[in-house]
Amino acid sequence: MTRKTIVLIAAFVALGTATVGLVTAIVTQRGLILPLNILDLLSIKFTTSEMIDSWFGLAGHNKLISPSELGEPLKSFRNQWAKTNPTVTPFLGLWHNDGDGFQSLHEAYFLSIFPSQVQGQVCVLEYKDRGLLDVSILSLSTAKVISGQLLSSRLRADKSTIVQKDFYNGYPVEGYPVEILPVLDGQNEIYIFSSRSPPQLPPGFPEDLTSKVKQKLSDRGCTMD
């Protein structure tokens, strides 16, 4: 096992444990994780519009990763879960950002949001691998969905800020539908993500961590099915 993998495992275990403890406090002491307020939502919507225009414009000239098409597999997955855990369905899926200036999907920052058997709850896997010379992220947190807002100790999002818009890259001429999820992280930085597929492990995810992550998901009542 490489030193890099050992570091990722340590971060995964530490972040996972801390997050569960804090997210549980949403129910008992909601002041610990504040919901997004009107000013937050206005700021997110305004900033998101500019970020989408920038991403789509640069991706249209092959300078950034193109946003993924909102496809039928993800829609079907959400429709199935809407029967048993409807409040979480707008957030479910594997999401990726624009690659932060890189043109390979493997360089993107991923969120994979898995459904839970617990009502109003999801598991959020964050993953970004930039090698030994840059920052790598690996965390698994439990989040609550309350009044249309996804709330965890690591990020917050609101379903009212999710944007669906067509992306045009010159071919095909008619473009294709894209779904964008803005999130506010723990440092109040806004990131935008494009839905890609039903929730799953991201491309390039370390094979030696796969079984560990699947077990952690199961322990928290979440599923990849």
Short mmCIF file of C-alpha atoms in Angstrom, two decimals:
data_model
loop_
_atom_site.label_atom_id
_atom_site.label_comp_id
_atom_site.label_asym_id
_atom_site.label_seq_id
_atom_site.Cartn_x
_atom_site.Cartn_y
_atom_site.Cartn_z
CA MET A 1 0.00 0.00 0.00
CA THR A 2 1.43 3.39 -0.96
CA ARG A 3 2.02 6.23 1.49
CA LYS A 4 -0.53 8.32 -0.40
CA THR A 5 -3.22 5.67 0.06
CA ILE A 6 -2.46 5.40 3.78
CA VAL A 7 -2.92 9.16 4.15
CA LEU A 8 -6.23 9.00 2.29
CA ILE A 9 -7.48 6.18 4.51
CA ALA A 10 -6.57 8.15 7.63
CA ALA A 11 -8.38 11.22 6.33
CA PHE A 12 -11.39 9.13 5.36
CA VAL A 13 -11.76 7.57 8.79
CA ALA A 14 -11.20 10.83 10.67
CA LEU A 15 -13.53 12.93 8.54
CA GLY A 16 -16.20 10.26 8.47
CA THR A 17 -16.33 9.92 12.25
CA ALA A 18 -16.33 13.66 12.89
CA THR A 19 -19.01 14.33 10.31
CA VAL A 20 -21.47 11.78 11.65
CA GLY A 21 -21.19 13.22 15.13
CA LEU A 22 -21.85 16.76 13.94
CA VAL A 23 -24.63 15.95 11.49
CA THR A 24 -26.52 14.13 14.23
CA ALA A 25 -26.58 17.46 16.04
CA ILE A 26 -28.75 18.93 13.25
CA VAL A 27 -31.74 17.16 14.72
CA THR A 28 -31.06 17.92 18.37
CA GLN A 29 -29.33 21.31 18.15
CA ARG A 30 -29.93 22.80 14.73
CA GLY A 31 -27.93 25.89 15.54
CA LEU A 32 -24.71 23.92 15.03
CA ILE A 33 -25.36 23.58 11.31
CA LEU A 34 -27.34 26.58 10.15
CA PRO A 35 -29.69 26.24 7.19
CA LEU A 36 -29.12 28.50 4.21
CA ASN A 37 -30.98 31.79 4.64
CA ILE A 38 -32.47 34.14 2.04
CA LEU A 39 -29.24 36.11 1.62
CA ASP A 40 -27.28 32.87 1.19
CA LEU A 41 -29.69 31.69 -1.49
CA LEU A 42 -29.61 35.00 -3.37
CA SER A 43 -25.81 34.98 -3.32
CA ILE A 44 -25.68 31.37 -4.50
CA LYS A 45 -28.12 31.98 -7.36
CA PHE A 46 -26.30 35.11 -8.56
CA THR A 47 -22.84 33.55 -8.35
CA THR A 48 -24.02 30.27 -9.87
CA SER A 49 -25.36 32.03 -12.95
CA GLU A 50 -21.95 33.61 -13.60
CA MET A 51 -20.11 30.35 -12.91
CA ILE A 52 -22.35 28.40 -15.30
CA ASP A 53 -21.85 30.94 -18.08
CA SER A 54 -18.07 30.75 -17.59
CA TRP A 55 -17.98 26.94 -17.49
CA PHE A 56 -20.24 26.49 -20.52
CA GLY A 57 -18.36 29.11 -22.50
CA LEU A 58 -14.92 27.61 -21.87
CA ALA A 59 -16.15 24.03 -22.28
CA GLY A 60 -17.68 25.00 -25.62
CA HIS A 61 -14.14 25.85 -26.77
CA ASN A 62 -12.70 22.62 -25.29
CA LYS A 63 -10.84 24.51 -22.57
CA LEU A 64 -12.65 22.78 -19.69
CA ILE A 65 -14.41 19.47 -19.13
CA SER A 66 -17.89 19.60 -20.65
CA PRO A 67 -20.81 19.26 -18.23
CA SER A 68 -22.46 15.86 -18.42
CA GLU A 69 -25.87 15.24 -19.95
CA LEU A 70 -28.79 14.73 -17.59
CA GLY A 71 -29.68 11.22 -18.72
CA GLU A 72 -32.50 8.73 -18.30
CA PRO A 73 -30.58 6.35 -15.97
CA LEU A 74 -30.32 9.05 -13.29
CA LYS A 75 -33.93 10.14 -13.80
CA SER A 76 -35.12 6.54 -13.44
CA PHE A 77 -32.99 6.04 -10.33
CA ARG A 78 -34.49 9.11 -8.69
CA ASN A 79 -38.03 8.13 -9.68
CA GLN A 80 -37.53 4.77 -8.01
CA TRP A 81 -36.28 6.33 -4.77
CA ALA A 82 -39.04 8.94 -4.83
CA LYS A 83 -41.39 6.15 -3.77
CA THR A 84 -39.57 5.53 -0.47
CA ASN A 85 -37.41 8.59 0.33
CA PRO A 86 -38.81 11.44 -1.79
CA THR A 87 -37.23 14.44 -0.03
CA VAL A 88 -33.68 13.43 -0.98
CA THR A 89 -34.21 12.62 -4.66
CA PRO A 90 -33.22 16.04 -6.17
CA PHE A 91 -29.71 15.61 -4.77
CA LEU A 92 -29.04 11.97 -5.67
CA GLY A 93 -26.38 11.15 -8.24
CA LEU A 94 -22.73 11.32 -9.16
CA TRP A 95 -21.79 14.97 -9.73
CA HIS A 96 -18.57 16.53 -11.06
CA ASN A 97 -17.17 20.04 -11.39
CA ASP A 98 -15.33 21.64 -14.33
CA GLY A 99 -11.96 20.05 -13.50
CA ASP A 100 -10.45 23.27 -12.12
CA GLY A 101 -8.66 24.03 -15.38
CA PHE A 102 -7.82 20.43 -16.30
CA GLN A 103 -9.38 18.71 -19.31
CA SER A 104 -9.47 15.15 -17.97
CA LEU A 105 -12.53 13.94 -16.08
CA HIS A 106 -10.17 12.15 -13.68
CA GLU A 107 -8.99 15.58 -12.49
CA ALA A 108 -12.49 16.70 -11.53
CA TYR A 109 -13.87 17.19 -8.04
CA PHE A 110 -16.65 14.64 -7.49
CA LEU A 111 -19.64 14.40 -5.20
CA SER A 112 -21.53 11.13 -5.10
CA ILE A 113 -24.76 11.41 -3.12
CA PHE A 114 -26.21 8.05 -2.12
CA PRO A 115 -29.75 7.39 -0.85
CA SER A 116 -30.33 6.07 2.65
CA GLN A 117 -32.88 3.72 4.14
CA VAL A 118 -33.38 6.47 6.75
CA GLN A 119 -35.98 9.04 5.74
CA GLY A 120 -34.54 12.44 4.84
CA GLN A 121 -30.95 11.25 4.96
CA VAL A 122 -28.16 10.66 2.42
CA CYS A 123 -24.47 9.80 2.36
CA VAL A 124 -22.12 12.21 0.57
CA LEU A 125 -18.83 10.94 -0.83
CA GLU A 126 -16.37 13.67 -1.83
CA TYR A 127 -13.37 12.74 -3.94
CA LYS A 128 -10.66 14.69 -5.73
CA ASP A 129 -7.26 13.21 -6.56
CA ARG A 130 -4.53 15.59 -7.68
CA GLY A 131 -1.54 13.39 -6.93
CA LEU A 132 1.25 13.86 -4.42
CA LEU A 133 1.93 17.47 -5.40
CA ASP A 134 -1.59 18.81 -4.91
CA VAL A 135 -4.53 18.50 -2.53
CA SER A 136 -6.47 15.24 -2.49
CA ILE A 137 -9.91 15.00 -0.90
CA LEU A 138 -11.61 11.88 0.36
CA SER A 139 -14.47 12.07 2.83
CA LEU A 140 -17.73 10.33 3.53
CA SER A 141 -20.37 12.23 5.49
CA THR A 142 -23.97 11.71 6.48
CA ALA A 143 -26.29 14.58 5.57
CA LYS A 144 -29.88 15.45 6.41
CA VAL A 145 -32.35 16.89 3.92
CA ILE A 146 -34.61 19.32 5.77
CA SER A 147 -37.12 21.63 4.06
CA GLY A 148 -35.44 21.12 0.70
CA GLN A 149 -31.93 21.76 2.03
CA LEU A 150 -29.10 19.25 2.18
CA LEU A 151 -27.15 19.94 5.38
CA SER A 152 -23.92 18.40 6.60
CA SER A 153 -20.85 19.61 8.44
CA ARG A 154 -18.95 19.80 5.13
CA LEU A 155 -21.45 21.36 2.73
CA ARG A 156 -24.93 22.81 2.31
CA ALA A 157 -27.22 22.97 -0.71
CA ASP A 158 -30.80 23.91 -1.54
CA LYS A 159 -32.96 22.26 -4.20
CA SER A 160 -34.33 25.66 -5.26
CA THR A 161 -30.87 26.62 -6.58
CA ILE A 162 -30.51 23.54 -8.83
CA VAL A 163 -30.39 24.69 -12.46
CA GLN A 164 -31.36 22.80 -15.60
CA LYS A 165 -30.01 24.32 -18.79
CA ASP A 166 -28.99 23.19 -22.28
CA PHE A 167 -25.29 23.04 -23.11
CA TYR A 168 -24.18 23.73 -26.69
CA ASN A 169 -20.72 22.67 -27.82
CA GLY A 170 -21.23 23.02 -31.56
CA TYR A 171 -22.21 19.39 -32.08
CA PRO A 172 -24.95 18.34 -31.93
CA VAL A 173 -26.39 21.71 -32.84
CA GLU A 174 -29.41 21.29 -30.57
CA GLY A 175 -27.26 20.73 -27.48
CA TYR A 176 -28.25 18.57 -24.53
CA PRO A 177 -29.81 19.10 -21.08
CA VAL A 178 -27.52 19.67 -18.12
CA GLU A 179 -28.31 19.81 -14.41
CA ILE A 180 -26.17 21.96 -12.11
CA LEU A 181 -26.02 21.67 -8.31
CA PRO A 182 -24.44 24.59 -6.41
CA VAL A 183 -23.04 23.81 -2.96
CA LEU A 184 -21.64 25.98 -0.20
CA ASP A 185 -18.70 24.36 1.58
CA GLY A 186 -17.50 24.79 5.16
CA GLN A 187 -15.48 27.88 4.19
CA ASN A 188 -18.53 29.44 2.48
CA GLU A 189 -17.00 28.87 -0.95
CA ILE A 190 -19.47 28.11 -3.76
CA TYR A 191 -18.83 25.17 -6.08
CA ILE A 192 -21.01 23.99 -8.95
CA PHE A 193 -21.39 20.38 -10.06
CA SER A 194 -22.96 18.74 -13.10
CA SER A 195 -24.99 15.55 -12.60
CA ARG A 196 -23.43 12.62 -14.45
CA SER A 197 -25.10 9.33 -13.48
CA PRO A 198 -26.78 7.46 -10.64
CA PRO A 199 -24.58 7.56 -7.51
CA GLN A 200 -21.47 5.41 -7.78
CA LEU A 201 -17.76 5.55 -7.07
CA PRO A 202 -16.07 8.24 -9.21
CA PRO A 203 -13.79 7.44 -12.16
CA GLY A 204 -10.27 6.69 -10.99
CA PHE A 205 -11.34 5.89 -7.42
CA PRO A 206 -8.62 3.80 -5.69
CA GLU A 207 -9.45 0.11 -5.94
CA ASP A 208 -7.90 -0.62 -2.54
CA LEU A 209 -10.46 1.70 -0.90
CA THR A 210 -13.54 0.42 -2.72
CA SER A 211 -14.55 -2.31 -0.27
CA LYS A 212 -13.94 0.01 2.71
CA VAL A 213 -16.18 2.72 1.26
CA LYS A 214 -18.93 0.23 0.42
CA GLN A 215 -18.84 -1.07 3.99
CA LYS A 216 -18.99 2.48 5.39
CA LEU A 217 -21.99 3.23 3.19
CA SER A 218 -23.72 0.09 4.41
CA ASP A 219 -22.92 0.91 8.05
CA ARG A 220 -24.68 4.26 7.62
CA GLY A 221 -27.76 2.78 6.00
CA CYS A 222 -26.86 3.97 2.50
CA THR A 223 -26.83 1.94 -0.69
CA MET A 224 -25.33 2.04 -4.18
CA ASP A 225 -28.40 0.30 -5.67
#
